[in-house]
Amino acid sequence: MSTTTLAQPFDTTTLDEVRKTGVLIVNLGTPDSPSVPDVRKYLRQFLMDERVIDIPYLNRWFLINLIIAPFRAPKSAKVYQQLWKPDGSPLKTYGYSVKDKLQKVLGNDYVVELAMRYQNPSIEKALTALRKECLTEIIVVPFFPQYASASTGSVYKEVMRVVKDWEVLPEIRFVNRFLEHPKFIKGFVDLGKKYMAQHDYDHFVFSYHGLPERQITKGDVTGSFCQFGSCCDKLDHRNQHCYRAQCFETTRLLVKGMGIPEGKYTTCFQSRLGKNPWIKPYTDEVIPELTKKGVKSALAFSPAFVADCLETTIEVGEEYKEMFEKEGGVHWQLVESLNDSDIWVECLEDIIKNPAA
């Protein structure tokens, strides 16, 4: 070794000065286009997930590939065409906007990547990009306010599938839920108050994506606490991971923030599939019950979604509006999702930087 080499100064940069954190934000997914083939491809990947339709593999394969995907894809494609914007799917458009805004507020010590659980950009592609950044930690933030095996749990499983063969694994932190985060609640409360200032509503509907009852029962580790009733009146250590209980807790927090009195709001569940019982009450059964009681105007929220999509814009915003008016209602208003709002980005920043909060 030459004396010239020995004379070179040592790099005194410390680990703290070069630490970088990866942030993987993940939403459910969207077809690549509203064409029938792309919608069919999306439905197959989504519904073949054993955490989404939790029946034996062969039964699931025949159900999805021979019945649901062939017959549902053309109908769903027409709905996606209504939803599609010039720059693409709203779910993906808002996702990239949030990614860019979040990267800006987090700064150079963080690397943010967007992924979709189904279709593109894939979790595998996003994690491959993060792997090249020599990261100290990766924080995975599924965009689901309430935990469910079929959503957050599926993201966890896919992330672990991708990284299980990595020789070097950085620390990985998963964000389980964020329904109680003050800025998440404030975001929806502020939106609700905006509409409340414009109109006097008779009733407030909080419609969440539904799940089969069997998935809730399977998640009850006590084996006896879940009764699909008053057990959801309070969120505690026994039902803290129950999706239904978390949805009712979300409603309670939003109602408190907006000052809505008891008796003027309903928590319900939408988007059920098949004949097996799903968690109740069903939104499409709640609506006629409300109009029979004389409700003429309703403000509707979809607090299981952080970005507008087919289930919010079309199902709640248009289909339920049509149903409400057909049953005698006069004014139905959907409250938009947080989308790429500043308070949503602030909420994410806080979740990432202050995990204890």
C-alpha positions as a Python dict, from the first residue, in 0.01 Angstrom:
ca = {
    (1, 'M'): (0, 0, 0),
    (2, 'S'): (143, 336, -100),
    (3, 'T'): (202, 622, 142),
    (4, 'T'): (-25, 832, -82),
    (5, 'T'): (-316, 598, -13),
    (6, 'L'): (-249, 607, 361),
    (7, 'A'): (-250, 982, 357),
    (8, 'Q'): (-608, 1001, 231),
    (9, 'P'): (-842, 1138, 503),
    (10, 'F'): (-1099, 901, 649),
    (11, 'D'): (-1468, 963, 573),
    (12, 'T'): (-1602, 1098, 902),
    (13, 'T'): (-1966, 1087, 795),
    (14, 'T'): (-2171, 919, 1071),
    (15, 'L'): (-2459, 677, 1022),
    (16, 'D'): (-2705, 935, 1157),
    (17, 'E'): (-2604, 1170, 876),
    (18, 'V'): (-2677, 917, 602),
    (19, 'R'): (-2984, 742, 742),
    (20, 'K'): (-3261, 724, 488),
    (21, 'T'): (-3615, 601, 543),
    (22, 'G'): (-3828, 453, 272),
    (23, 'V'): (-4202, 517, 273),
    (24, 'L'): (-4430, 284, 81),
    (25, 'I'): (-4783, 419, 49),
    (26, 'V'): (-5029, 158, -77),
    (27, 'N'): (-5387, 181, -200),
    (28, 'L'): (-5613, -100, -314),
    (29, 'G'): (-5572, -78, -689),
    (30, 'T'): (-5734, 8, -1018),
    (31, 'P'): (-5746, -132, -1372),
    (32, 'D'): (-5485, 4, -1611),
    (33, 'S'): (-5769, 131, -1829),
    (34, 'P'): (-6150, 113, -1834),
    (35, 'S'): (-6141, -144, -2116),
    (36, 'V'): (-6308, -481, -2058),
    (37, 'P'): (-5982, -684, -2080),
    (38, 'D'): (-5805, -459, -1828),
    (39, 'V'): (-6101, -459, -1591),
    (40, 'R'): (-6125, -838, -1618),
    (41, 'K'): (-5753, -868, -1541),
    (42, 'Y'): (-5792, -644, -1237),
    (43, 'L'): (-6094, -834, -1105),
    (44, 'R'): (-5916, -1165, -1140),
    (45, 'Q'): (-5611, -1051, -945),
    (46, 'F'): (-5817, -874, -680),
    (47, 'L'): (-6078, -1143, -620),
    (48, 'M'): (-5835, -1435, -639),
    (49, 'D'): (-5665, -1302, -327),
    (50, 'E'): (-5743, -1560, -57),
    (51, 'R'): (-5784, -1281, 198),
    (52, 'V'): (-6053, -1115, -15),
    (53, 'I'): (-6257, -1424, -101),
    (54, 'D'): (-6161, -1669, 170),
    (55, 'I'): (-6289, -1996, 28),
    (56, 'P'): (-6091, -2302, -91),
    (57, 'Y'): (-5865, -2230, -389),
    (58, 'L'): (-6044, -2444, -650),
    (59, 'N'): (-6385, -2306, -553),
    (60, 'R'): (-6244, -1954, -569),
    (61, 'W'): (-6079, -2018, -907),
    (62, 'F'): (-6398, -2147, -1069),
    (63, 'L'): (-6610, -1871, -913),
    (64, 'I'): (-6380, -1588, -1024),
    (65, 'N'): (-6261, -1714, -1362),
    (66, 'L'): (-6580, -1877, -1490),
    (67, 'I'): (-6852, -1662, -1335),
    (68, 'I'): (-6758, -1328, -1180),
    (69, 'A'): (-6480, -1199, -1407),
    (70, 'P'): (-6643, -1293, -1743),
    (71, 'F'): (-6987, -1154, -1655),
    (72, 'R'): (-6897, -866, -1426),
    (73, 'A'): (-6610, -718, -1628),
    (74, 'P'): (-6825, -567, -1909),
    (75, 'K'): (-7062, -406, -1655),
    (76, 'S'): (-6776, -280, -1437),
    (77, 'A'): (-6593, -143, -1744),
    (78, 'K'): (-6891, 81, -1823),
    (79, 'V'): (-6886, 215, -1467),
    (80, 'Y'): (-6510, 274, -1479),
    (81, 'Q'): (-6560, 470, -1801),
    (82, 'Q'): (-6790, 705, -1607),
    (83, 'L'): (-6526, 741, -1337),
    (84, 'W'): (-6219, 779, -1562),
    (85, 'K'): (-6059, 1120, -1600),
    (86, 'P'): (-5841, 1249, -1887),
    (87, 'D'): (-5530, 1174, -1679),
    (88, 'G'): (-5650, 828, -1576),
    (89, 'S'): (-5800, 659, -1273),
    (90, 'P'): (-5873, 903, -986),
    (91, 'L'): (-5731, 654, -737),
    (92, 'K'): (-5396, 653, -917),
    (93, 'T'): (-5401, 1026, -996),
    (94, 'Y'): (-5460, 1120, -633),
    (95, 'G'): (-5202, 860, -529),
    (96, 'Y'): (-4925, 1014, -736),
    (97, 'S'): (-5021, 1363, -620),
    (98, 'V'): (-5001, 1256, -255),
    (99, 'K'): (-4667, 1084, -323),
    (100, 'D'): (-4519, 1405, -466),
    (101, 'K'): (-4657, 1627, -189),
    (102, 'L'): (-4546, 1387, 82),
    (103, 'Q'): (-4195, 1362, -64),
    (104, 'K'): (-4172, 1740, -57),
    (105, 'V'): (-4275, 1778, 307),
    (106, 'L'): (-4066, 1484, 430),
    (107, 'G'): (-3748, 1603, 259),
    (108, 'N'): (-3432, 1430, 144),
    (109, 'D'): (-3408, 1193, 440),
    (110, 'Y'): (-3705, 1001, 301),
    (111, 'V'): (-3782, 823, -25),
    (112, 'V'): (-4153, 786, -104),
    (113, 'E'): (-4295, 527, -343),
    (114, 'L'): (-4657, 463, -440),
    (115, 'A'): (-4794, 113, -494),
    (116, 'M'): (-5126, -57, -552),
    (117, 'R'): (-5206, -389, -393),
    (118, 'Y'): (-5355, -500, -726),
    (119, 'Q'): (-5225, -405, -1071),
    (120, 'N'): (-4993, -109, -1122),
    (121, 'P'): (-4768, 28, -985),
    (122, 'S'): (-4715, -300, -804),
    (123, 'I'): (-4583, -344, -451),
    (124, 'E'): (-4297, -554, -592),
    (125, 'K'): (-4191, -277, -832),
    (126, 'A'): (-4206, -11, -558),
    (127, 'L'): (-4008, -221, -310),
    (128, 'T'): (-3747, -300, -575),
    (129, 'A'): (-3698, 73, -624),
    (130, 'L'): (-3671, 132, -248),
    (131, 'R'): (-3422, -155, -209),
    (132, 'K'): (-3168, 29, -424),
    (133, 'E'): (-3170, 330, -191),
    (134, 'C'): (-2963, 171, 92),
    (135, 'L'): (-3238, 239, 342),
    (136, 'T'): (-3222, 204, 718),
    (137, 'E'): (-3596, 158, 752),
    (138, 'I'): (-3906, 110, 537),
    (139, 'I'): (-4243, 234, 663),
    (140, 'V'): (-4543, 73, 494),
    (141, 'V'): (-4861, 283, 504),
    (142, 'P'): (-5167, 103, 367),
    (143, 'F'): (-5429, 366, 278),
    (144, 'F'): (-5700, 194, 484),
    (145, 'P'): (-5812, 385, 796),
    (146, 'Q'): (-5954, 70, 956),
    (147, 'Y'): (-5767, -261, 968),
    (148, 'A'): (-5916, -558, 781),
    (149, 'S'): (-5754, -884, 676),
    (150, 'A'): (-5882, -832, 321),
    (151, 'S'): (-5715, -489, 287),
    (152, 'T'): (-5435, -403, 531),
    (153, 'G'): (-5363, -768, 604),
    (154, 'S'): (-5330, -843, 233),
    (155, 'V'): (-5080, -559, 192),
    (156, 'Y'): (-4872, -697, 480),
    (157, 'K'): (-4871, -1041, 322),
    (158, 'E'): (-4765, -914, -20),
    (159, 'V'): (-4486, -700, 124),
    (160, 'M'): (-4349, -997, 316),
    (161, 'R'): (-4374, -1218, 7),
    (162, 'V'): (-4157, -973, -185),
    (163, 'V'): (-3890, -913, 82),
    (164, 'K'): (-3862, -1266, 226),
    (165, 'D'): (-3572, -1356, -5),
    (166, 'W'): (-3377, -1030, 36),
    (167, 'E'): (-3032, -1098, 179),
    (168, 'V'): (-3041, -772, 372),
    (169, 'L'): (-3366, -656, 528),
    (170, 'P'): (-3392, -305, 666),
    (171, 'E'): (-3620, -249, 961),
    (172, 'I'): (-3981, -259, 837),
    (173, 'R'): (-4266, -82, 1017),
    (174, 'F'): (-4629, -134, 921),
    (175, 'V'): (-4898, 120, 998),
    (176, 'N'): (-5192, -90, 1116),
    (177, 'R'): (-5466, 177, 1113),
    (178, 'F'): (-5513, 549, 1155),
    (179, 'L'): (-5884, 601, 1214),
    (180, 'E'): (-5818, 781, 1544),
    (181, 'H'): (-5558, 1021, 1408),
    (182, 'P'): (-5679, 1376, 1481),
    (183, 'K'): (-5592, 1505, 1134),
    (184, 'F'): (-5770, 1219, 959),
    (185, 'I'): (-6081, 1296, 1163),
    (186, 'K'): (-6043, 1672, 1115),
    (187, 'G'): (-6014, 1627, 739),
    (188, 'F'): (-6356, 1465, 716),
    (189, 'V'): (-6506, 1689, 983),
    (190, 'D'): (-6403, 2002, 792),
    (191, 'L'): (-6550, 1862, 470),
    (192, 'G'): (-6872, 1773, 648),
    (193, 'K'): (-6904, 2115, 808),
    (194, 'K'): (-6859, 2274, 465),
    (195, 'Y'): (-7173, 2098, 339),
    (196, 'M'): (-7359, 2150, 667),
    (197, 'A'): (-7310, 2524, 626),
    (198, 'Q'): (-7476, 2508, 285),
    (199, 'H'): (-7778, 2293, 372),
    (200, 'D'): (-7978, 2174, 671),
    (201, 'Y'): (-7961, 1793, 662),
    (202, 'D'): (-8217, 1564, 825),
    (203, 'H'): (-7977, 1272, 857),
    (204, 'F'): (-7612, 1172, 820),
    (205, 'V'): (-7513, 840, 661),
    (206, 'F'): (-7169, 685, 722),
    (207, 'S'): (-7129, 408, 466),
    (208, 'Y'): (-6828, 177, 489),
    (209, 'H'): (-6714, -101, 257),
    (210, 'G'): (-6859, -428, 380),
    (211, 'L'): (-6703, -765, 461),
    (212, 'P'): (-6846, -1115, 498),
    (213, 'E'): (-6944, -1186, 858),
    (214, 'R'): (-6725, -1497, 855),
    (215, 'Q'): (-6413, -1281, 815),
    (216, 'I'): (-6506, -1083, 1125),
    (217, 'T'): (-6573, -1402, 1319),
    (218, 'K'): (-6241, -1555, 1210),
    (219, 'G'): (-6064, -1244, 1338),
    (220, 'D'): (-6219, -1269, 1686),
    (221, 'V'): (-5925, -1416, 1878),
    (222, 'T'): (-6137, -1442, 2195),
    (223, 'G'): (-6365, -1685, 2016),
    (224, 'S'): (-6677, -1546, 2179),
    (225, 'F'): (-6676, -1165, 2204),
    (226, 'C'): (-6806, -1085, 1854),
    (227, 'Q'): (-7187, -1081, 1837),
    (228, 'F'): (-7237, -829, 1550),
    (229, 'G'): (-7428, -604, 1786),
    (230, 'S'): (-7356, -403, 2099),
    (231, 'C'): (-7003, -549, 2109),
    (232, 'C'): (-6915, -271, 1861),
    (233, 'D'): (-7047, 7, 2088),
    (234, 'K'): (-6697, 56, 2230),
    (235, 'L'): (-6349, -11, 2095),
    (236, 'D'): (-6129, -189, 2350),
    (237, 'H'): (-5857, -454, 2370),
    (238, 'R'): (-6100, -733, 2281),
    (239, 'N'): (-6224, -588, 1951),
    (240, 'Q'): (-5943, -348, 1865),
    (241, 'H'): (-5872, -534, 1538),
    (242, 'C'): (-6237, -590, 1444),
    (243, 'Y'): (-6314, -400, 1125),
    (244, 'R'): (-6682, -352, 1213),
    (245, 'A'): (-6599, -213, 1559),
    (246, 'Q'): (-6339, 21, 1408),
    (247, 'C'): (-6597, 155, 1161),
    (248, 'F'): (-6843, 233, 1441),
    (249, 'E'): (-6561, 403, 1633),
    (250, 'T'): (-6477, 613, 1326),
    (251, 'T'): (-6840, 727, 1307),
    (252, 'R'): (-6843, 818, 1676),
    (253, 'L'): (-6531, 1033, 1635),
    (254, 'L'): (-6669, 1208, 1326),
    (255, 'V'): (-7010, 1265, 1484),
    (256, 'K'): (-6846, 1417, 1791),
    (257, 'G'): (-6632, 1644, 1575),
    (258, 'M'): (-6931, 1772, 1378),
    (259, 'G'): (-7164, 1797, 1675),
    (260, 'I'): (-7427, 1566, 1523),
    (261, 'P'): (-7690, 1465, 1783),
    (262, 'E'): (-7787, 1104, 1861),
    (263, 'G'): (-8060, 968, 1637),
    (264, 'K'): (-7956, 1174, 1337),
    (265, 'Y'): (-7689, 943, 1198),
    (266, 'T'): (-7648, 582, 1080),
    (267, 'T'): (-7345, 358, 1032),
    (268, 'C'): (-7392, 107, 750),
    (269, 'F'): (-7204, -109, 501),
    (270, 'Q'): (-7201, -129, 122),
    (271, 'S'): (-7065, -331, -173),
    (272, 'R'): (-7162, -680, -58),
    (273, 'L'): (-7104, -968, -298),
    (274, 'G'): (-7275, -1307, -305),
    (275, 'K'): (-7547, -1460, -89),
    (276, 'N'): (-7357, -1520, 235),
    (277, 'P'): (-7429, -1272, 517),
    (278, 'W'): (-7212, -961, 528),
    (279, 'I'): (-7181, -717, 816),
    (280, 'K'): (-7495, -513, 875),
    (281, 'P'): (-7681, -288, 846),
    (282, 'Y'): (-7668, -278, 464),
    (283, 'T'): (-7667, 72, 315),
    (284, 'D'): (-7915, -19, 41),
    (285, 'E'): (-8160, -134, 310),
    (286, 'V'): (-8099, 164, 537),
    (287, 'I'): (-8193, 418, 268),
    (288, 'P'): (-8559, 311, 224),
    (289, 'E'): (-8594, 286, 602),
    (290, 'L'): (-8481, 648, 636),
    (291, 'T'): (-8720, 780, 374),
    (292, 'K'): (-9007, 592, 539),
    (293, 'K'): (-8926, 785, 857),
    (294, 'G'): (-8955, 1112, 667),
    (295, 'V'): (-8589, 1186, 596),
    (296, 'K'): (-8576, 1418, 294),
    (297, 'S'): (-8212, 1523, 294),
    (298, 'A'): (-7900, 1322, 380),
    (299, 'L'): (-7528, 1392, 391),
    (300, 'A'): (-7329, 1077, 308),
    (301, 'F'): (-6971, 994, 407),
    (302, 'S'): (-6743, 707, 298),
    (303, 'P'): (-6475, 709, 572),
    (304, 'A'): (-6324, 373, 474),
    (305, 'F'): (-6171, 542, 169),
    (306, 'V'): (-5910, 819, 157),
    (307, 'A'): (-5941, 871, -220),
    (308, 'D'): (-6249, 891, -439),
    (309, 'C'): (-6306, 578, -642),
    (310, 'L'): (-6582, 363, -789),
    (311, 'E'): (-6724, 281, -443),
    (312, 'T'): (-6748, 648, -340),
    (313, 'T'): (-6817, 853, -652),
    (314, 'I'): (-7041, 602, -832),
    (315, 'E'): (-7189, 375, -566),
    (316, 'V'): (-7250, 626, -285),
    (317, 'G'): (-7256, 944, -489),
    (318, 'E'): (-7476, 831, -777),
    (319, 'E'): (-7640, 492, -721),
    (320, 'Y'): (-7748, 561, -363),
    (321, 'K'): (-7856, 912, -459),
    (322, 'E'): (-8083, 765, -726),
    (323, 'M'): (-8218, 511, -476),
    (324, 'F'): (-8278, 782, -213),
    (325, 'E'): (-8471, 1000, -457),
    (326, 'K'): (-8671, 703, -589),
    (327, 'E'): (-8777, 624, -233),
    (328, 'G'): (-8900, 980, -178),
    (329, 'G'): (-8586, 1162, -66),
    (330, 'V'): (-8510, 1506, -206),
    (331, 'H'): (-8145, 1593, -141),
    (332, 'W'): (-7856, 1341, -118),
    (333, 'Q'): (-7501, 1478, -98),
    (334, 'L'): (-7178, 1279, -98),
    (335, 'V'): (-6885, 1419, 100),
    (336, 'E'): (-6573, 1370, -107),
    (337, 'S'): (-6271, 1178, 24),
    (338, 'L'): (-5952, 1340, 151),
    (339, 'N'): (-5791, 1274, -190),
    (340, 'D'): (-5472, 1487, -208),
    (341, 'S'): (-5574, 1756, 41),
    (342, 'D'): (-5313, 1931, 252),
    (343, 'I'): (-5454, 1794, 578),
    (344, 'W'): (-5428, 1437, 448),
    (345, 'V'): (-5063, 1493, 358),
    (346, 'E'): (-5006, 1647, 704),
    (347, 'C'): (-5173, 1344, 859),
    (348, 'L'): (-4939, 1109, 670),
    (349, 'E'): (-4636, 1315, 765),
    (350, 'D'): (-4731, 1288, 1131),
    (351, 'I'): (-4800, 914, 1107),
    (352, 'I'): (-4457, 860, 952),
    (353, 'K'): (-4253, 1089, 1176),
    (354, 'N'): (-4436, 1031, 1505),
    (355, 'P'): (-4535, 664, 1529),
    (356, 'A'): (-4615, 692, 1901),
    (357, 'A'): (-4881, 954, 1825),
}
